Amino acid sequence: MNRYSLNQATTKYWPLEDVVAASATAGLEWIGLWREPIQEYGVDQAAKLVADAGLKVSSLCRSGFFTSTDPAERQAKIEDNRRAIDEAATIGTSVLVLVSGGLPAGSRDLDGARGMVRDGLAELAPYAEERGVKLAVEALHPMFCSDRCVVSSLGGALDLAEQFPASQVGVVVDAYHLWWDADVYRQIERAGERILSYQVSDWVVPLPEDTLLGRGMMGDGSIELRRLREACDAAGYDGPIEVEIFNQQLWDAPGQQVFDLALARYEEHVI
Amino acid sequence: MNRYSLNQATTKYWPLEDVVAASATAGLEWIGLWREPIQEYGVDQAAKLVADAGLKVSSLCRSGFFTSTDPAERQAKIEDNRRAIDEAATIGTSVLVLVSGGLPAGSRDLDGARGMVRDGLAELAPYAEERGVKLAVEALHPMFCSDRCVVSSLGGALDLAEQFPASQVGVVVDAYHLWWDADVYRQIERAGERILSYQVSDWVVPLPEDTLLGRGMMGDGSIELRRLREACDAAGYDGPIEVEIFNQQLWDAPGQQVFDLALARYEEHVI
């Protein structure tokens, strides 16, 4: 249980104070936070709230979105990413999760878009290291490649991360996005010390109309969550394991109920 | 134009005789056929119709679906696949396209399911070779991994195919399913002589409610179709290029209109 971390996005409409209190009451060590709600709460206040509850922050989600053909827009994103790094430092986490961004409007140039991600990382990585923050590149499921994230596999994330020191850039292993990959266990081994987060949910079909909200509760779907966790362990990862589920039904349910269910399913299917 | 082949599934409701006549009139050499409509028409009659029109059959779609925990069901599928091989031989194509099948109901054992696919290929490959038919393993997009096809990348398809002689088992390169993969160009090179078909459509978002019908007309989406075609060429593939689009709007449009549009878009975006 000492590795468990509920990412607050799983209980999206539950106030930050409640999810912090529930995590502390359950004896957890970790909590996963999201930029928008802590900005709303006040980043300094959120840092104090979490520290006072005796919790550590497993990761801050989410920044990135580097891909644009407009230089001014790319620069604005870099500045927003610097703010995200500052927020991560303030909130006391060493892991900032980055989603690359999709293909620029009207473009089919995947290599070019991935180059923009590399350029963005290059601009941010030294600054992040100064602030004690590592950039965690997250591959999203290939169904999001065109409109959300041109990094679609763990191998692709590592191709980017390995262009930087492991002290600056690593990867997220999110089971939902990666489970289908025949190469994923080899890539987890390759990732080794670059694994900065293991995130769990489950793959359920049919997908909802908004495919971003298709994630299921652990145990409700097809993913070998324990096997993936063991592979991350074997690769040397011993950090927190985040439950991160975007699901309208769960969001509509009472926060404590979702909290309890996620913890039980974690014990049953992950650890 | 001598490589162009319209897969009849693109004009699903157009009678076989019409799509054959249109292909011949347009001066094409190839046509792609589907099992159900030629069974309905009569396989021998369909073979005669196509041959009389001076067309060759680029591939027969679709068989496979090897994954079941029920041995009797698996055996029934093997027998159906033998019939598909016979149909391919009768219709005069050397390429039978196979979709693996998803995870068996209630199972999370991806390796086990992929093993079932390998076992199915092993049972069928010698029989296919006797009939002059190659088994073309098609990776489907990872969003279909759980419920339709546990082979989700070209690398995964090749991991299976390479367990058999290239005279028996190859792969389909379907742009829609593979375009997002950072590793796809390396895998196309690896595939070499095992490439039995290059299929084109386009990736458009948002996906429709029935994700099987999400394919777009070439040029309407994000895929570098020409670059992928050139990679297949460089790997040694010089066979037919199939347009295969499942899209309700196109199905609802007049066959000849879709036929003309696909041909124009092929010239603009593929060749």
Coordinates of C-alpha atoms in Angstrom, one line a residue:
Chain A
M1 CA 0.0 0.0 0.0
N2 CA 3.0 2.3 0.5
R3 CA 3.2 2.8 -3.3
Y4 CA -0.4 3.5 -4.0
S5 CA -1.3 7.0 -5.2
L6 CA -4.7 8.2 -6.3
N7 CA -4.4 10.7 -9.1
Q8 CA -7.0 13.3 -8.3
A9 CA -8.3 13.3 -11.9
T10 CA -9.9 9.9 -11.0
T11 CA -12.3 11.8 -8.6
K12 CA -12.4 14.9 -10.8
Y13 CA -15.3 16.7 -9.0
W14 CA -14.2 15.8 -5.5
P15 CA -12.6 18.9 -3.8
L16 CA -8.8 18.7 -3.3
E17 CA -9.2 18.9 0.5
D18 CA -11.4 15.8 0.5
V19 CA -9.2 13.7 -1.7
V20 CA -6.2 14.8 0.4
A21 CA -8.0 13.9 3.7
A22 CA -9.2 10.6 2.3
S23 CA -5.7 9.7 1.2
A24 CA -4.2 10.6 4.6
T25 CA -7.0 8.8 6.5
A26 CA -6.3 5.6 4.5
G27 CA -2.7 5.8 5.6
L28 CA -1.4 6.4 2.1
E29 CA 2.0 8.1 1.4
W30 CA 1.3 9.5 -2.0
I31 CA -1.2 11.5 -4.0
G32 CA -1.2 12.5 -7.7
L33 CA -2.2 16.1 -8.6
W34 CA -3.4 17.9 -11.6
R35 CA -2.5 21.5 -12.7
E36 CA -5.9 23.1 -13.1
P37 CA -7.4 22.2 -9.7
I38 CA -4.2 23.1 -7.8
Q39 CA -4.0 26.4 -9.7
E40 CA -7.6 27.1 -8.7
Y41 CA -6.9 26.2 -5.1
G42 CA -3.6 28.1 -5.1
V43 CA -0.4 26.2 -5.7
D44 CA 1.3 27.3 -2.4
Q45 CA -1.8 26.5 -0.4
A46 CA -2.1 23.1 -2.1
A47 CA 1.5 22.4 -1.3
K48 CA 0.9 23.2 2.4
L49 CA -2.4 21.2 2.4
V50 CA -0.6 18.1 1.1
A51 CA 2.4 18.5 3.3
D52 CA 0.3 19.0 6.4
A53 CA -1.5 15.8 5.6
G54 CA 1.8 14.0 5.5
L55 CA 1.5 13.1 1.8
K56 CA 4.0 13.3 -1.0
V57 CA 3.1 14.2 -4.6
S58 CA 3.7 11.3 -7.0
S59 CA 3.4 13.5 -10.1
L60 CA 1.9 16.7 -11.5
C61 CA -0.2 16.2 -14.6
R62 CA 0.0 17.7 -17.2
S63 CA 2.0 19.9 -19.5
G64 CA 3.6 19.5 -22.9
F65 CA 1.6 20.1 -26.1
F66 CA 4.7 21.2 -28.0
T67 CA 3.4 20.7 -31.6
S68 CA 2.5 23.7 -33.6
T69 CA 3.6 25.2 -36.9
D70 CA 3.3 28.7 -35.4
P71 CA 6.6 29.7 -33.6
A72 CA 4.7 32.1 -31.3
E73 CA 2.4 29.4 -30.2
R74 CA 5.3 27.0 -29.6
Q75 CA 7.0 29.7 -27.6
A76 CA 3.9 30.3 -25.5
K77 CA 3.7 26.6 -24.8
I78 CA 7.4 26.6 -23.7
E79 CA 6.5 29.4 -21.2
D80 CA 3.5 27.5 -20.0
N81 CA 5.7 24.4 -19.5
R82 CA 8.1 26.5 -17.4
R83 CA 5.2 27.5 -15.2
A84 CA 4.3 23.8 -14.9
I85 CA 7.9 23.0 -13.8
D86 CA 7.7 25.8 -11.2
E87 CA 4.4 24.4 -10.0
A88 CA 5.8 20.9 -9.8
A89 CA 8.7 22.2 -7.7
T90 CA 6.4 24.2 -5.5
I91 CA 4.1 21.3 -4.9
G92 CA 7.1 19.1 -4.1
T93 CA 7.1 16.5 -6.8
S94 CA 10.0 15.5 -9.0
V95 CA 7.8 14.2 -11.8
L96 CA 6.0 16.5 -14.4
V97 CA 4.0 14.5 -16.9
L98 CA 4.1 15.7 -20.4
V99 CA 1.8 14.9 -23.3
S100 CA 3.3 15.7 -26.6
G101 CA 0.5 17.2 -28.6
G102 CA -0.9 15.9 -31.9
L103 CA -0.2 16.7 -35.5
P104 CA -0.3 20.5 -36.2
A105 CA -3.5 21.4 -38.0
G106 CA -3.4 20.3 -41.6
S107 CA -0.1 18.6 -41.2
R108 CA 0.8 14.9 -41.9
D109 CA 4.4 15.3 -40.9
L110 CA 4.7 13.0 -37.9
D111 CA 8.5 13.1 -37.9
G112 CA 8.4 16.9 -37.9
A113 CA 5.9 16.9 -35.0
R114 CA 8.1 14.5 -33.0
G115 CA 11.0 16.8 -33.7
M116 CA 9.0 19.7 -32.2
V117 CA 8.6 17.6 -29.0
R118 CA 12.3 16.9 -28.9
D119 CA 13.0 20.6 -29.4
G120 CA 10.6 21.5 -26.6
L121 CA 12.2 19.0 -24.2
A122 CA 15.7 20.4 -25.1
E123 CA 14.5 23.9 -24.1
L124 CA 13.0 22.8 -20.9
A125 CA 15.1 20.0 -19.5
P126 CA 18.0 22.0 -18.0
Y127 CA 15.5 24.4 -16.4
A128 CA 13.6 21.5 -15.0
E129 CA 16.7 19.9 -13.6
E130 CA 17.6 23.1 -11.8
R131 CA 14.2 23.0 -10.1
G132 CA 14.6 19.3 -9.2
V133 CA 11.9 18.2 -11.6
K134 CA 12.2 15.5 -14.2
L135 CA 10.2 15.6 -17.5
A136 CA 8.1 12.4 -17.8
V137 CA 7.2 11.8 -21.5
E138 CA 3.9 9.9 -21.7
A139 CA 3.0 7.9 -24.7
L140 CA -0.7 8.0 -25.3
H141 CA -2.7 5.2 -27.0
P142 CA -2.2 5.3 -30.9
M143 CA -5.9 6.3 -31.3
F144 CA -4.8 9.7 -30.0
C145 CA -1.9 10.1 -32.3
S146 CA -3.3 12.7 -34.7
D147 CA -5.1 15.0 -32.4
R148 CA -3.4 14.7 -29.0
C149 CA -0.1 12.9 -28.8
V150 CA 2.3 12.0 -31.6
V151 CA 4.2 9.8 -29.1
S152 CA 2.2 6.5 -29.4
S153 CA 4.4 3.8 -27.8
L154 CA 6.9 3.3 -25.0
G155 CA 9.5 2.8 -27.7
G156 CA 8.7 6.1 -29.2
A157 CA 8.8 7.8 -25.8
L158 CA 12.2 6.3 -25.1
D159 CA 13.5 7.4 -28.5
L160 CA 12.8 10.9 -27.3
A161 CA 13.9 10.6 -23.7
E162 CA 17.2 8.9 -24.5
Q163 CA 18.3 12.0 -26.3
F164 CA 18.7 13.6 -22.8
P165 CA 20.3 12.6 -19.6
A166 CA 18.2 10.3 -17.4
S167 CA 18.5 13.0 -14.7
Q168 CA 16.4 15.2 -16.9
V169 CA 13.9 13.2 -19.0
G170 CA 12.1 9.9 -18.4
V171 CA 8.9 8.2 -19.3
V172 CA 5.5 7.3 -17.9
V173 CA 4.3 3.7 -18.2
D174 CA 0.6 4.1 -18.4
A175 CA -1.0 0.6 -18.8
Y176 CA -4.1 1.9 -20.6
H177 CA -2.0 3.4 -23.4
L178 CA 0.6 0.6 -23.7
W179 CA -0.9 -2.7 -22.8
W180 CA -1.6 -3.9 -26.4
D181 CA 2.1 -3.6 -27.5
A182 CA 3.8 -6.9 -28.4
D183 CA 7.0 -5.1 -27.6
V184 CA 6.1 -3.4 -24.3
Y185 CA 7.9 -5.8 -22.0
R186 CA 11.2 -5.3 -23.9
Q187 CA 10.6 -1.6 -23.9
I188 CA 10.0 -1.5 -20.1
E189 CA 13.3 -3.3 -19.7
R190 CA 14.9 -0.8 -22.0
A191 CA 13.4 2.1 -20.0
G192 CA 15.0 1.0 -16.7
E193 CA 15.8 4.0 -14.5
R194 CA 13.8 6.3 -16.9
I195 CA 10.5 5.0 -15.6
L196 CA 9.2 7.9 -13.6
S197 CA 5.6 6.7 -13.1
Y198 CA 3.5 3.6 -13.5
Q199 CA -0.2 4.5 -14.0
V200 CA -3.1 2.0 -13.9
S201 CA -6.7 1.9 -15.1
D202 CA -8.2 -0.7 -17.5
W203 CA -9.2 -1.1 -21.1
V204 CA -12.9 -1.6 -21.6
V205 CA -14.9 -1.7 -24.8
P206 CA -16.9 -0.3 -26.5
L207 CA -15.2 3.0 -26.3
P208 CA -17.5 6.0 -25.3
E209 CA -18.2 8.7 -27.8
D210 CA -15.5 10.9 -26.1
T211 CA -12.6 8.4 -26.4
L212 CA -10.7 10.4 -23.8
L213 CA -13.1 9.1 -21.2
G214 CA -12.9 5.4 -22.0
R215 CA -10.8 4.2 -19.1
G216 CA -12.2 1.7 -16.8
M217 CA -11.6 0.7 -13.2
M218 CA -8.9 -1.9 -12.7
G219 CA -10.3 -5.3 -13.0
D220 CA -13.1 -4.3 -15.4
G221 CA -11.1 -4.8 -18.5
S222 CA -8.4 -6.6 -20.5
I223 CA -5.1 -5.3 -19.1
E224 CA -2.5 -7.5 -17.3
L225 CA -1.9 -4.8 -14.7
R226 CA 0.0 -7.0 -12.3
R227 CA 2.3 -8.4 -15.0
L228 CA 3.1 -4.8 -16.2
R229 CA 3.7 -3.7 -12.6
E230 CA 6.1 -6.6 -12.1
A231 CA 7.9 -5.8 -15.3
C232 CA 8.4 -2.2 -14.1
D233 CA 9.6 -3.5 -10.7
A234 CA 12.1 -5.8 -12.5
A235 CA 13.3 -2.8 -14.5
G236 CA 14.2 -1.1 -11.3
Y237 CA 11.1 1.1 -10.7
D238 CA 10.1 1.2 -7.0
G239 CA 8.2 4.5 -7.0
P240 CA 4.5 5.2 -6.6
I241 CA 1.8 3.6 -8.7
E242 CA -0.9 6.0 -9.7
V243 CA -4.5 5.2 -10.3
E244 CA -5.6 7.6 -13.1
I245 CA -9.0 7.0 -14.6
F246 CA -11.0 9.4 -16.7
N247 CA -14.5 8.0 -16.7
Q248 CA -17.8 10.0 -16.6
Q249 CA -19.6 7.4 -14.5
L250 CA -16.9 7.4 -11.9
W251 CA -16.7 11.1 -11.9
D252 CA -20.5 11.2 -11.3
A253 CA -20.2 8.8 -8.3
P254 CA -19.4 9.9 -4.7
G255 CA -15.7 10.5 -4.3
Q256 CA -15.3 8.3 -1.2
Q257 CA -17.0 5.4 -3.0
V258 CA -14.6 5.7 -5.9
F259 CA -11.7 6.1 -3.6
D260 CA -12.5 2.9 -1.7
L261 CA -13.2 0.9 -4.9
A262 CA -10.0 2.0 -6.5
L263 CA -8.0 0.9 -3.4
A264 CA -9.7 -2.5 -3.3
R265 CA -9.2 -3.1 -7.0
Y266 CA -5.6 -2.0 -6.7
E267 CA -5.0 -4.7 -4.1
E268 CA -6.8 -7.3 -6.2
H269 CA -5.3 -6.6 -9.6
V270 CA -2.1 -4.6 -9.3
I271 CA 0.0 -5.3 -6.3
Chain B
M1 CA -2.5 2.8 -62.3
N2 CA -1.5 -0.8 -62.9
R3 CA -1.2 -1.4 -59.2
Y4 CA -4.5 0.1 -58.1
S5 CA -7.1 -2.2 -56.7
L6 CA -10.5 -1.3 -55.3
N7 CA -11.4 -3.6 -52.5
Q8 CA -15.1 -4.2 -52.9
A9 CA -15.8 -3.5 -49.2
T10 CA -15.2 0.2 -50.1
T11 CA -18.4 0.1 -52.1
K12 CA -20.2 -2.3 -49.8
Y13 CA -23.7 -2.1 -51.3
W14 CA -22.6 -1.9 -54.9
P15 CA -23.3 -5.3 -56.7
L16 CA -20.2 -7.3 -57.5
E17 CA -21.0 -7.1 -61.2
D18 CA -21.0 -3.3 -61.1
V19 CA -17.7 -3.0 -59.3
V20 CA -16.1 -5.5 -61.6
A21 CA -17.4 -3.7 -64.7
A22 CA -16.3 -0.3 -63.3
S23 CA -12.8 -1.7 -62.6
A24 CA -12.5 -3.2 -66.1
T25 CA -13.9 0.0 -67.8
A26 CA -11.4 2.1 -65.9
G27 CA -8.6 -0.1 -67.4
L28 CA -7.6 -1.5 -64.0
E29 CA -5.8 -4.8 -63.6
W30 CA -6.8 -5.7 -60.1
I31 CA -9.8 -5.9 -57.8
G32 CA -10.0 -6.9 -54.1
L33 CA -12.8 -9.2 -53.0
W34 CA -14.6 -10.1 -49.8
R35 CA -15.8 -13.5 -48.7
E36 CA -19.4 -12.9 -47.9
P37 CA -20.4 -11.2 -51.2
I38 CA -18.6 -13.7 -53.4
Q39 CA -20.2 -16.6 -51.4
E40 CA -23.5 -15.0 -52.0
Y41 CA -22.8 -14.6 -55.7
G42 CA -21.3 -18.0 -55.9
V43 CA -17.5 -18.4 -55.7
D44 CA -17.1 -20.2 -59.1
Q45 CA -19.4 -17.6 -60.8
A46 CA -17.4 -14.8 -59.2
A47 CA -14.2 -16.3 -60.4
K48 CA -15.6 -16.4 -63.9
L49 CA -17.0 -12.9 -63.8
V50 CA -13.7 -11.5 -62.7
A51 CA -11.6 -13.5 -65.2
D52 CA -13.9 -12.6 -68.0
A53 CA -13.5 -8.9 -67.2
G54 CA -9.7 -9.4 -67.5
L55 CA -9.2 -8.6 -63.8
K56 CA -6.9 -10.3 -61.3
V57 CA -7.8 -10.6 -57.6
S58 CA -5.4 -8.7 -55.3
S59 CA -6.6 -10.4 -52.1
L60 CA -9.5 -12.2 -50.5
C61 CA -10.7 -10.7 -47.2
R62 CA -11.1 -12.1 -44.6
S63 CA -10.5 -15.0 -42.4
G64 CA -8.6 -15.8 -39.2
F65 CA -10.3 -15.2 -35.8
F66 CA -8.3 -17.9 -34.2
T67 CA -8.7 -16.9 -30.5
S68 CA -11.0 -18.9 -28.3
T69 CA -10.6 -20.9 -25.1
D70 CA -13.1 -23.4 -26.5
P71 CA -11.2 -26.1 -28.5
A72 CA -14.3 -27.0 -30.5
E73 CA -14.7 -23.3 -31.5
R74 CA -11.1 -23.1 -32.4
Q75 CA -11.4 -26.2 -34.6
A76 CA -14.5 -24.8 -36.3
K77 CA -12.5 -21.7 -37.1
I78 CA -9.7 -23.8 -38.6
E79 CA -12.2 -25.5 -40.8
D80 CA -13.7 -22.1 -41.9
N81 CA -10.2 -20.9 -42.7
R82 CA -9.6 -24.0 -44.9
R83 CA -12.8 -23.0 -46.8
A84 CA -11.4 -19.5 -47.1
I85 CA -8.2 -20.9 -48.5
D86 CA -10.2 -22.9 -51.0
E87 CA -12.2 -19.8 -52.0
A88 CA -9.0 -17.8 -52.5
A89 CA -7.6 -20.5 -54.7
T90 CA -10.9 -20.7 -56.7
I91 CA -11.1 -16.9 -57.1
G92 CA -7.5 -16.9 -58.3
T93 CA -5.7 -14.9 -55.6
S94 CA -2.6 -15.9 -53.8
V95 CA -3.4 -13.6 -50.8
L96 CA -5.8 -14.5 -48.1
V97 CA -6.1 -11.7 -45.4
L98 CA -6.3 -13.0 -41.8
V99 CA -7.5 -11.0 -38.8
S100 CA -6.3 -12.7 -35.6
G101 CA -9.3 -12.3 -33.3
G102 CA -9.3 -10.5 -30.0
L103 CA -8.9 -11.7 -26.4
P104 CA -11.1 -14.7 -25.6
A105 CA -14.1 -13.6 -23.5
G106 CA -13.0 -12.9 -19.9
S107 CA -9.3 -13.5 -20.7
R108 CA -6.4 -11.1 -20.3
D109 CA -3.8 -13.4 -21.6
L110 CA -2.4 -11.6 -24.6
D111 CA 0.5 -14.0 -25.1
G112 CA -1.8 -16.9 -24.9
A113 CA -4.1 -15.4 -27.5
R114 CA -1.2 -14.7 -29.8
G115 CA -0.1 -18.3 -29.3
M116 CA -3.5 -19.4 -30.5
V117 CA -2.9 -17.3 -33.7
R118 CA 0.5 -19.0 -34.2
D119 CA -1.1 -22.4 -33.7
G120 CA -3.8 -21.6 -36.2
L121 CA -1.3 -20.5 -38.8
A122 CA 0.8 -23.6 -38.2
E123 CA -2.3 -25.8 -38.9
L124 CA -3.2 -23.9 -42.1
A125 CA 0.0 -22.8 -43.7
P126 CA 1.0 -26.1 -45.4
Y127 CA -2.6 -26.5 -46.7
A128 CA -2.6 -23.0 -48.0
E129 CA 0.8 -23.5 -49.8
E130 CA -0.6 -26.6 -51.5
R131 CA -3.4 -24.5 -52.8
G132 CA -1.1 -21.6 -53.9
V133 CA -2.4 -19.3 -51.3
K134 CA -0.3 -17.2 -48.8
L135 CA -1.7 -16.3 -45.4
A136 CA -1.4 -12.5 -44.9
V137 CA -1.4 -11.6 -41.2
E138 CA -3.0 -8.2 -40.8
A139 CA -2.2 -6.1 -37.7
L140 CA -5.2 -4.0 -36.7
H141 CA -5.0 -0.7 -34.9
P142 CA -4.3 -1.1 -31.2
M143 CA -7.8 0.2 -30.4
F144 CA -9.1 -3.2 -31.7
C145 CA -6.7 -5.3 -29.6
S146 CA -9.1 -6.6 -27.0
D147 CA -12.1 -7.4 -29.1
R148 CA -10.9 -8.0 -32.6
C149 CA -7.2 -8.5 -33.2
V150 CA -4.5 -9.2 -30.7
V151 CA -1.9 -8.4 -33.4
S152 CA -1.6 -4.7 -33.1
S153 CA 1.6 -3.7 -34.9
L154 CA 3.6 -4.6 -37.9
G155 CA 6.3 -5.8 -35.6
G156 CA 3.8 -8.1 -33.9
A157 CA 2.6 -9.4 -37.2
L158 CA 6.1 -10.2 -38.3
D159 CA 6.9 -11.9 -35.0
L160 CA 4.2 -14.4 -36.0
A161 CA 4.9 -14.6 -39.7
E162 CA 8.6 -15.2 -39.3
Q163 CA 7.9 -18.4 -37.5
F164 CA 6.9 -19.8 -41.0
P165 CA 8.5 -19.8 -44.4
A166 CA 7.9 -16.6 -46.5
S167 CA 6.3 -18.9 -49.1
Q168 CA 3.5 -19.6 -46.6
V169 CA 2.9 -16.6 -44.3
G170 CA 3.3 -12.9 -44.9
V171 CA 1.8 -9.6 -43.7
V172 CA -0.5 -6.9 -44.8
V173 CA 0.6 -3.3 -44.5
D174 CA -2.6 -1.4 -43.9
A175 CA -1.8 2.3 -43.5
Y176 CA -4.9 3.0 -41.3
H177 CA -3.8 0.5 -38.7
L178 CA 0.0 1.2 -38.7
W179 CA 0.6 4.9 -39.6
W180 CA 1.1 6.1 -36.0
D181 CA 4.0 3.7 -35.2
A182 CA 7.4 5.3 -34.7
D183 CA 8.9 2.0 -35.7
V184 CA 6.8 1.3 -38.8
Y185 CA 9.4 2.2 -41.4
R186 CA 12.0 -0.1 -39.8
Q187 CA 9.4 -2.8 -39.6
I188 CA 8.4 -2.4 -43.3
E189 CA 12.1 -2.8 -44.2
R190 CA 12.2 -5.9 -41.9
A191 CA 9.1 -7.2 -43.7
G192 CA 10.7 -7.2 -47.1
E193 CA 9.3 -10.1 -49.2
R194 CA 6.7 -10.9 -46.6
I195 CA 4.6 -7.8 -47.6
L196 CA 1.7 -9.3 -49.4
S197 CA -0.6 -6.3 -49.6
Y198 CA -0.4 -2.5 -49.1
Q199 CA -3.9 -1.1 -48.2
V200 CA -4.8 2.5 -48.1
S201 CA -7.5 4.7 -46.5
D202 CA -7.0 7.6 -44.1
W203 CA -7.2 8.4 -40.4
V204 CA -9.8 11.0 -39.5
V205 CA -11.0 12.2 -36.1
P206 CA -13.3 12.2 -34.3
L207 CA -13.9 8.4 -34.5
P208 CA -17.5 7.4 -35.2
E209 CA -19.5 5.5 -32.5
D210 CA -18.7 2.3 -34.4
T211 CA -15.0 2.6 -34.5
L212 CA -14.8 -0.1 -37.2
L213 CA -16.3 2.4 -39.6
G214 CA -13.8 5.3 -38.9
R215 CA -11.7 5.0 -42.0
G216 CA -11.6 8.0 -44.3
M217 CA -11.0 8.6 -48.0
M218 CA -7.3 9.1 -48.9
G219 CA -6.4 12.8 -48.5
D220 CA -9.0 13.5 -45.8
G221 CA -6.8 12.6 -42.9
S222 CA -3.4 12.4 -41.3
I223 CA -1.6 9.5 -43.0
E224 CA 1.6 9.9 -45.1
L225 CA 0.2 7.4 -47.6
R226 CA 2.8 8.2 -50.3
R227 CA 5.7 7.8 -47.9
L228 CA 4.4 4.5 -46.6
R229 CA 3.9 3.3 -50.2
E230 CA 7.5 4.3 -51.1
A231 CA 8.8 2.4 -48.0
C232 CA 6.9 -0.7 -49.2
D233 CA 8.4 -0.2 -52.7
A234 CA 11.9 0.1 -51.2
A235 CA 11.3 -3.1 -49.2
G236 CA 10.7 -4.8 -52.5
Y237 CA 6.9 -4.8 -52.7
D238 CA 5.6 -4.2 -56.2
G239 CA 2.2 -5.8 -56.0
P240 CA -1.3 -4.2 -56.0
I241 CA -2.3 -1.4 -53.7
E242 CA -5.7 -1.8 -52.3
V243 CA -8.2 0.9 -51.4
E244 CA -10.1 -0.5 -48.4
I245 CA -12.4 2.0 -46.6
F246 CA -15.2 1.1 -44.2
N247 CA -17.2 4.3 -43.9
Q248 CA -21.0 4.6 -43.7
Q249 CA -21.1 7.8 -45.7
L250 CA -19.2 6.3 -48.6
W251 CA -21.3 3.2 -48.4
D252 CA -24.4 5.4 -48.7
A253 CA -23.1 7.2 -51.7
P254 CA -23.5 6.0 -55.3
G255 CA -20.9 3.3 -56.1
Q256 CA -19.5 4.9 -59.3
Q257 CA -19.0 8.2 -57.5
V258 CA -17.0 6.5 -54.7
F259 CA -15.1 4.6 -57.4
D260 CA -14.1 7.7 -59.2
L261 CA -13.2 9.6 -56.1
A262 CA -11.0 6.8 -54.8
L263 CA -9.2 6.6 -58.0
A264 CA -8.6 10.4 -58.1
R265 CA -7.4 10.5 -54.5
Y266 CA -5.1 7.5 -55.1
E267 CA -3.4 9.4 -57.9
E268 CA -3.2 12.5 -55.7
H269 CA -2.0 11.0 -52.4
V270 CA -0.6 7.5 -52.9
I271 CA 1.2 6.9 -56.2

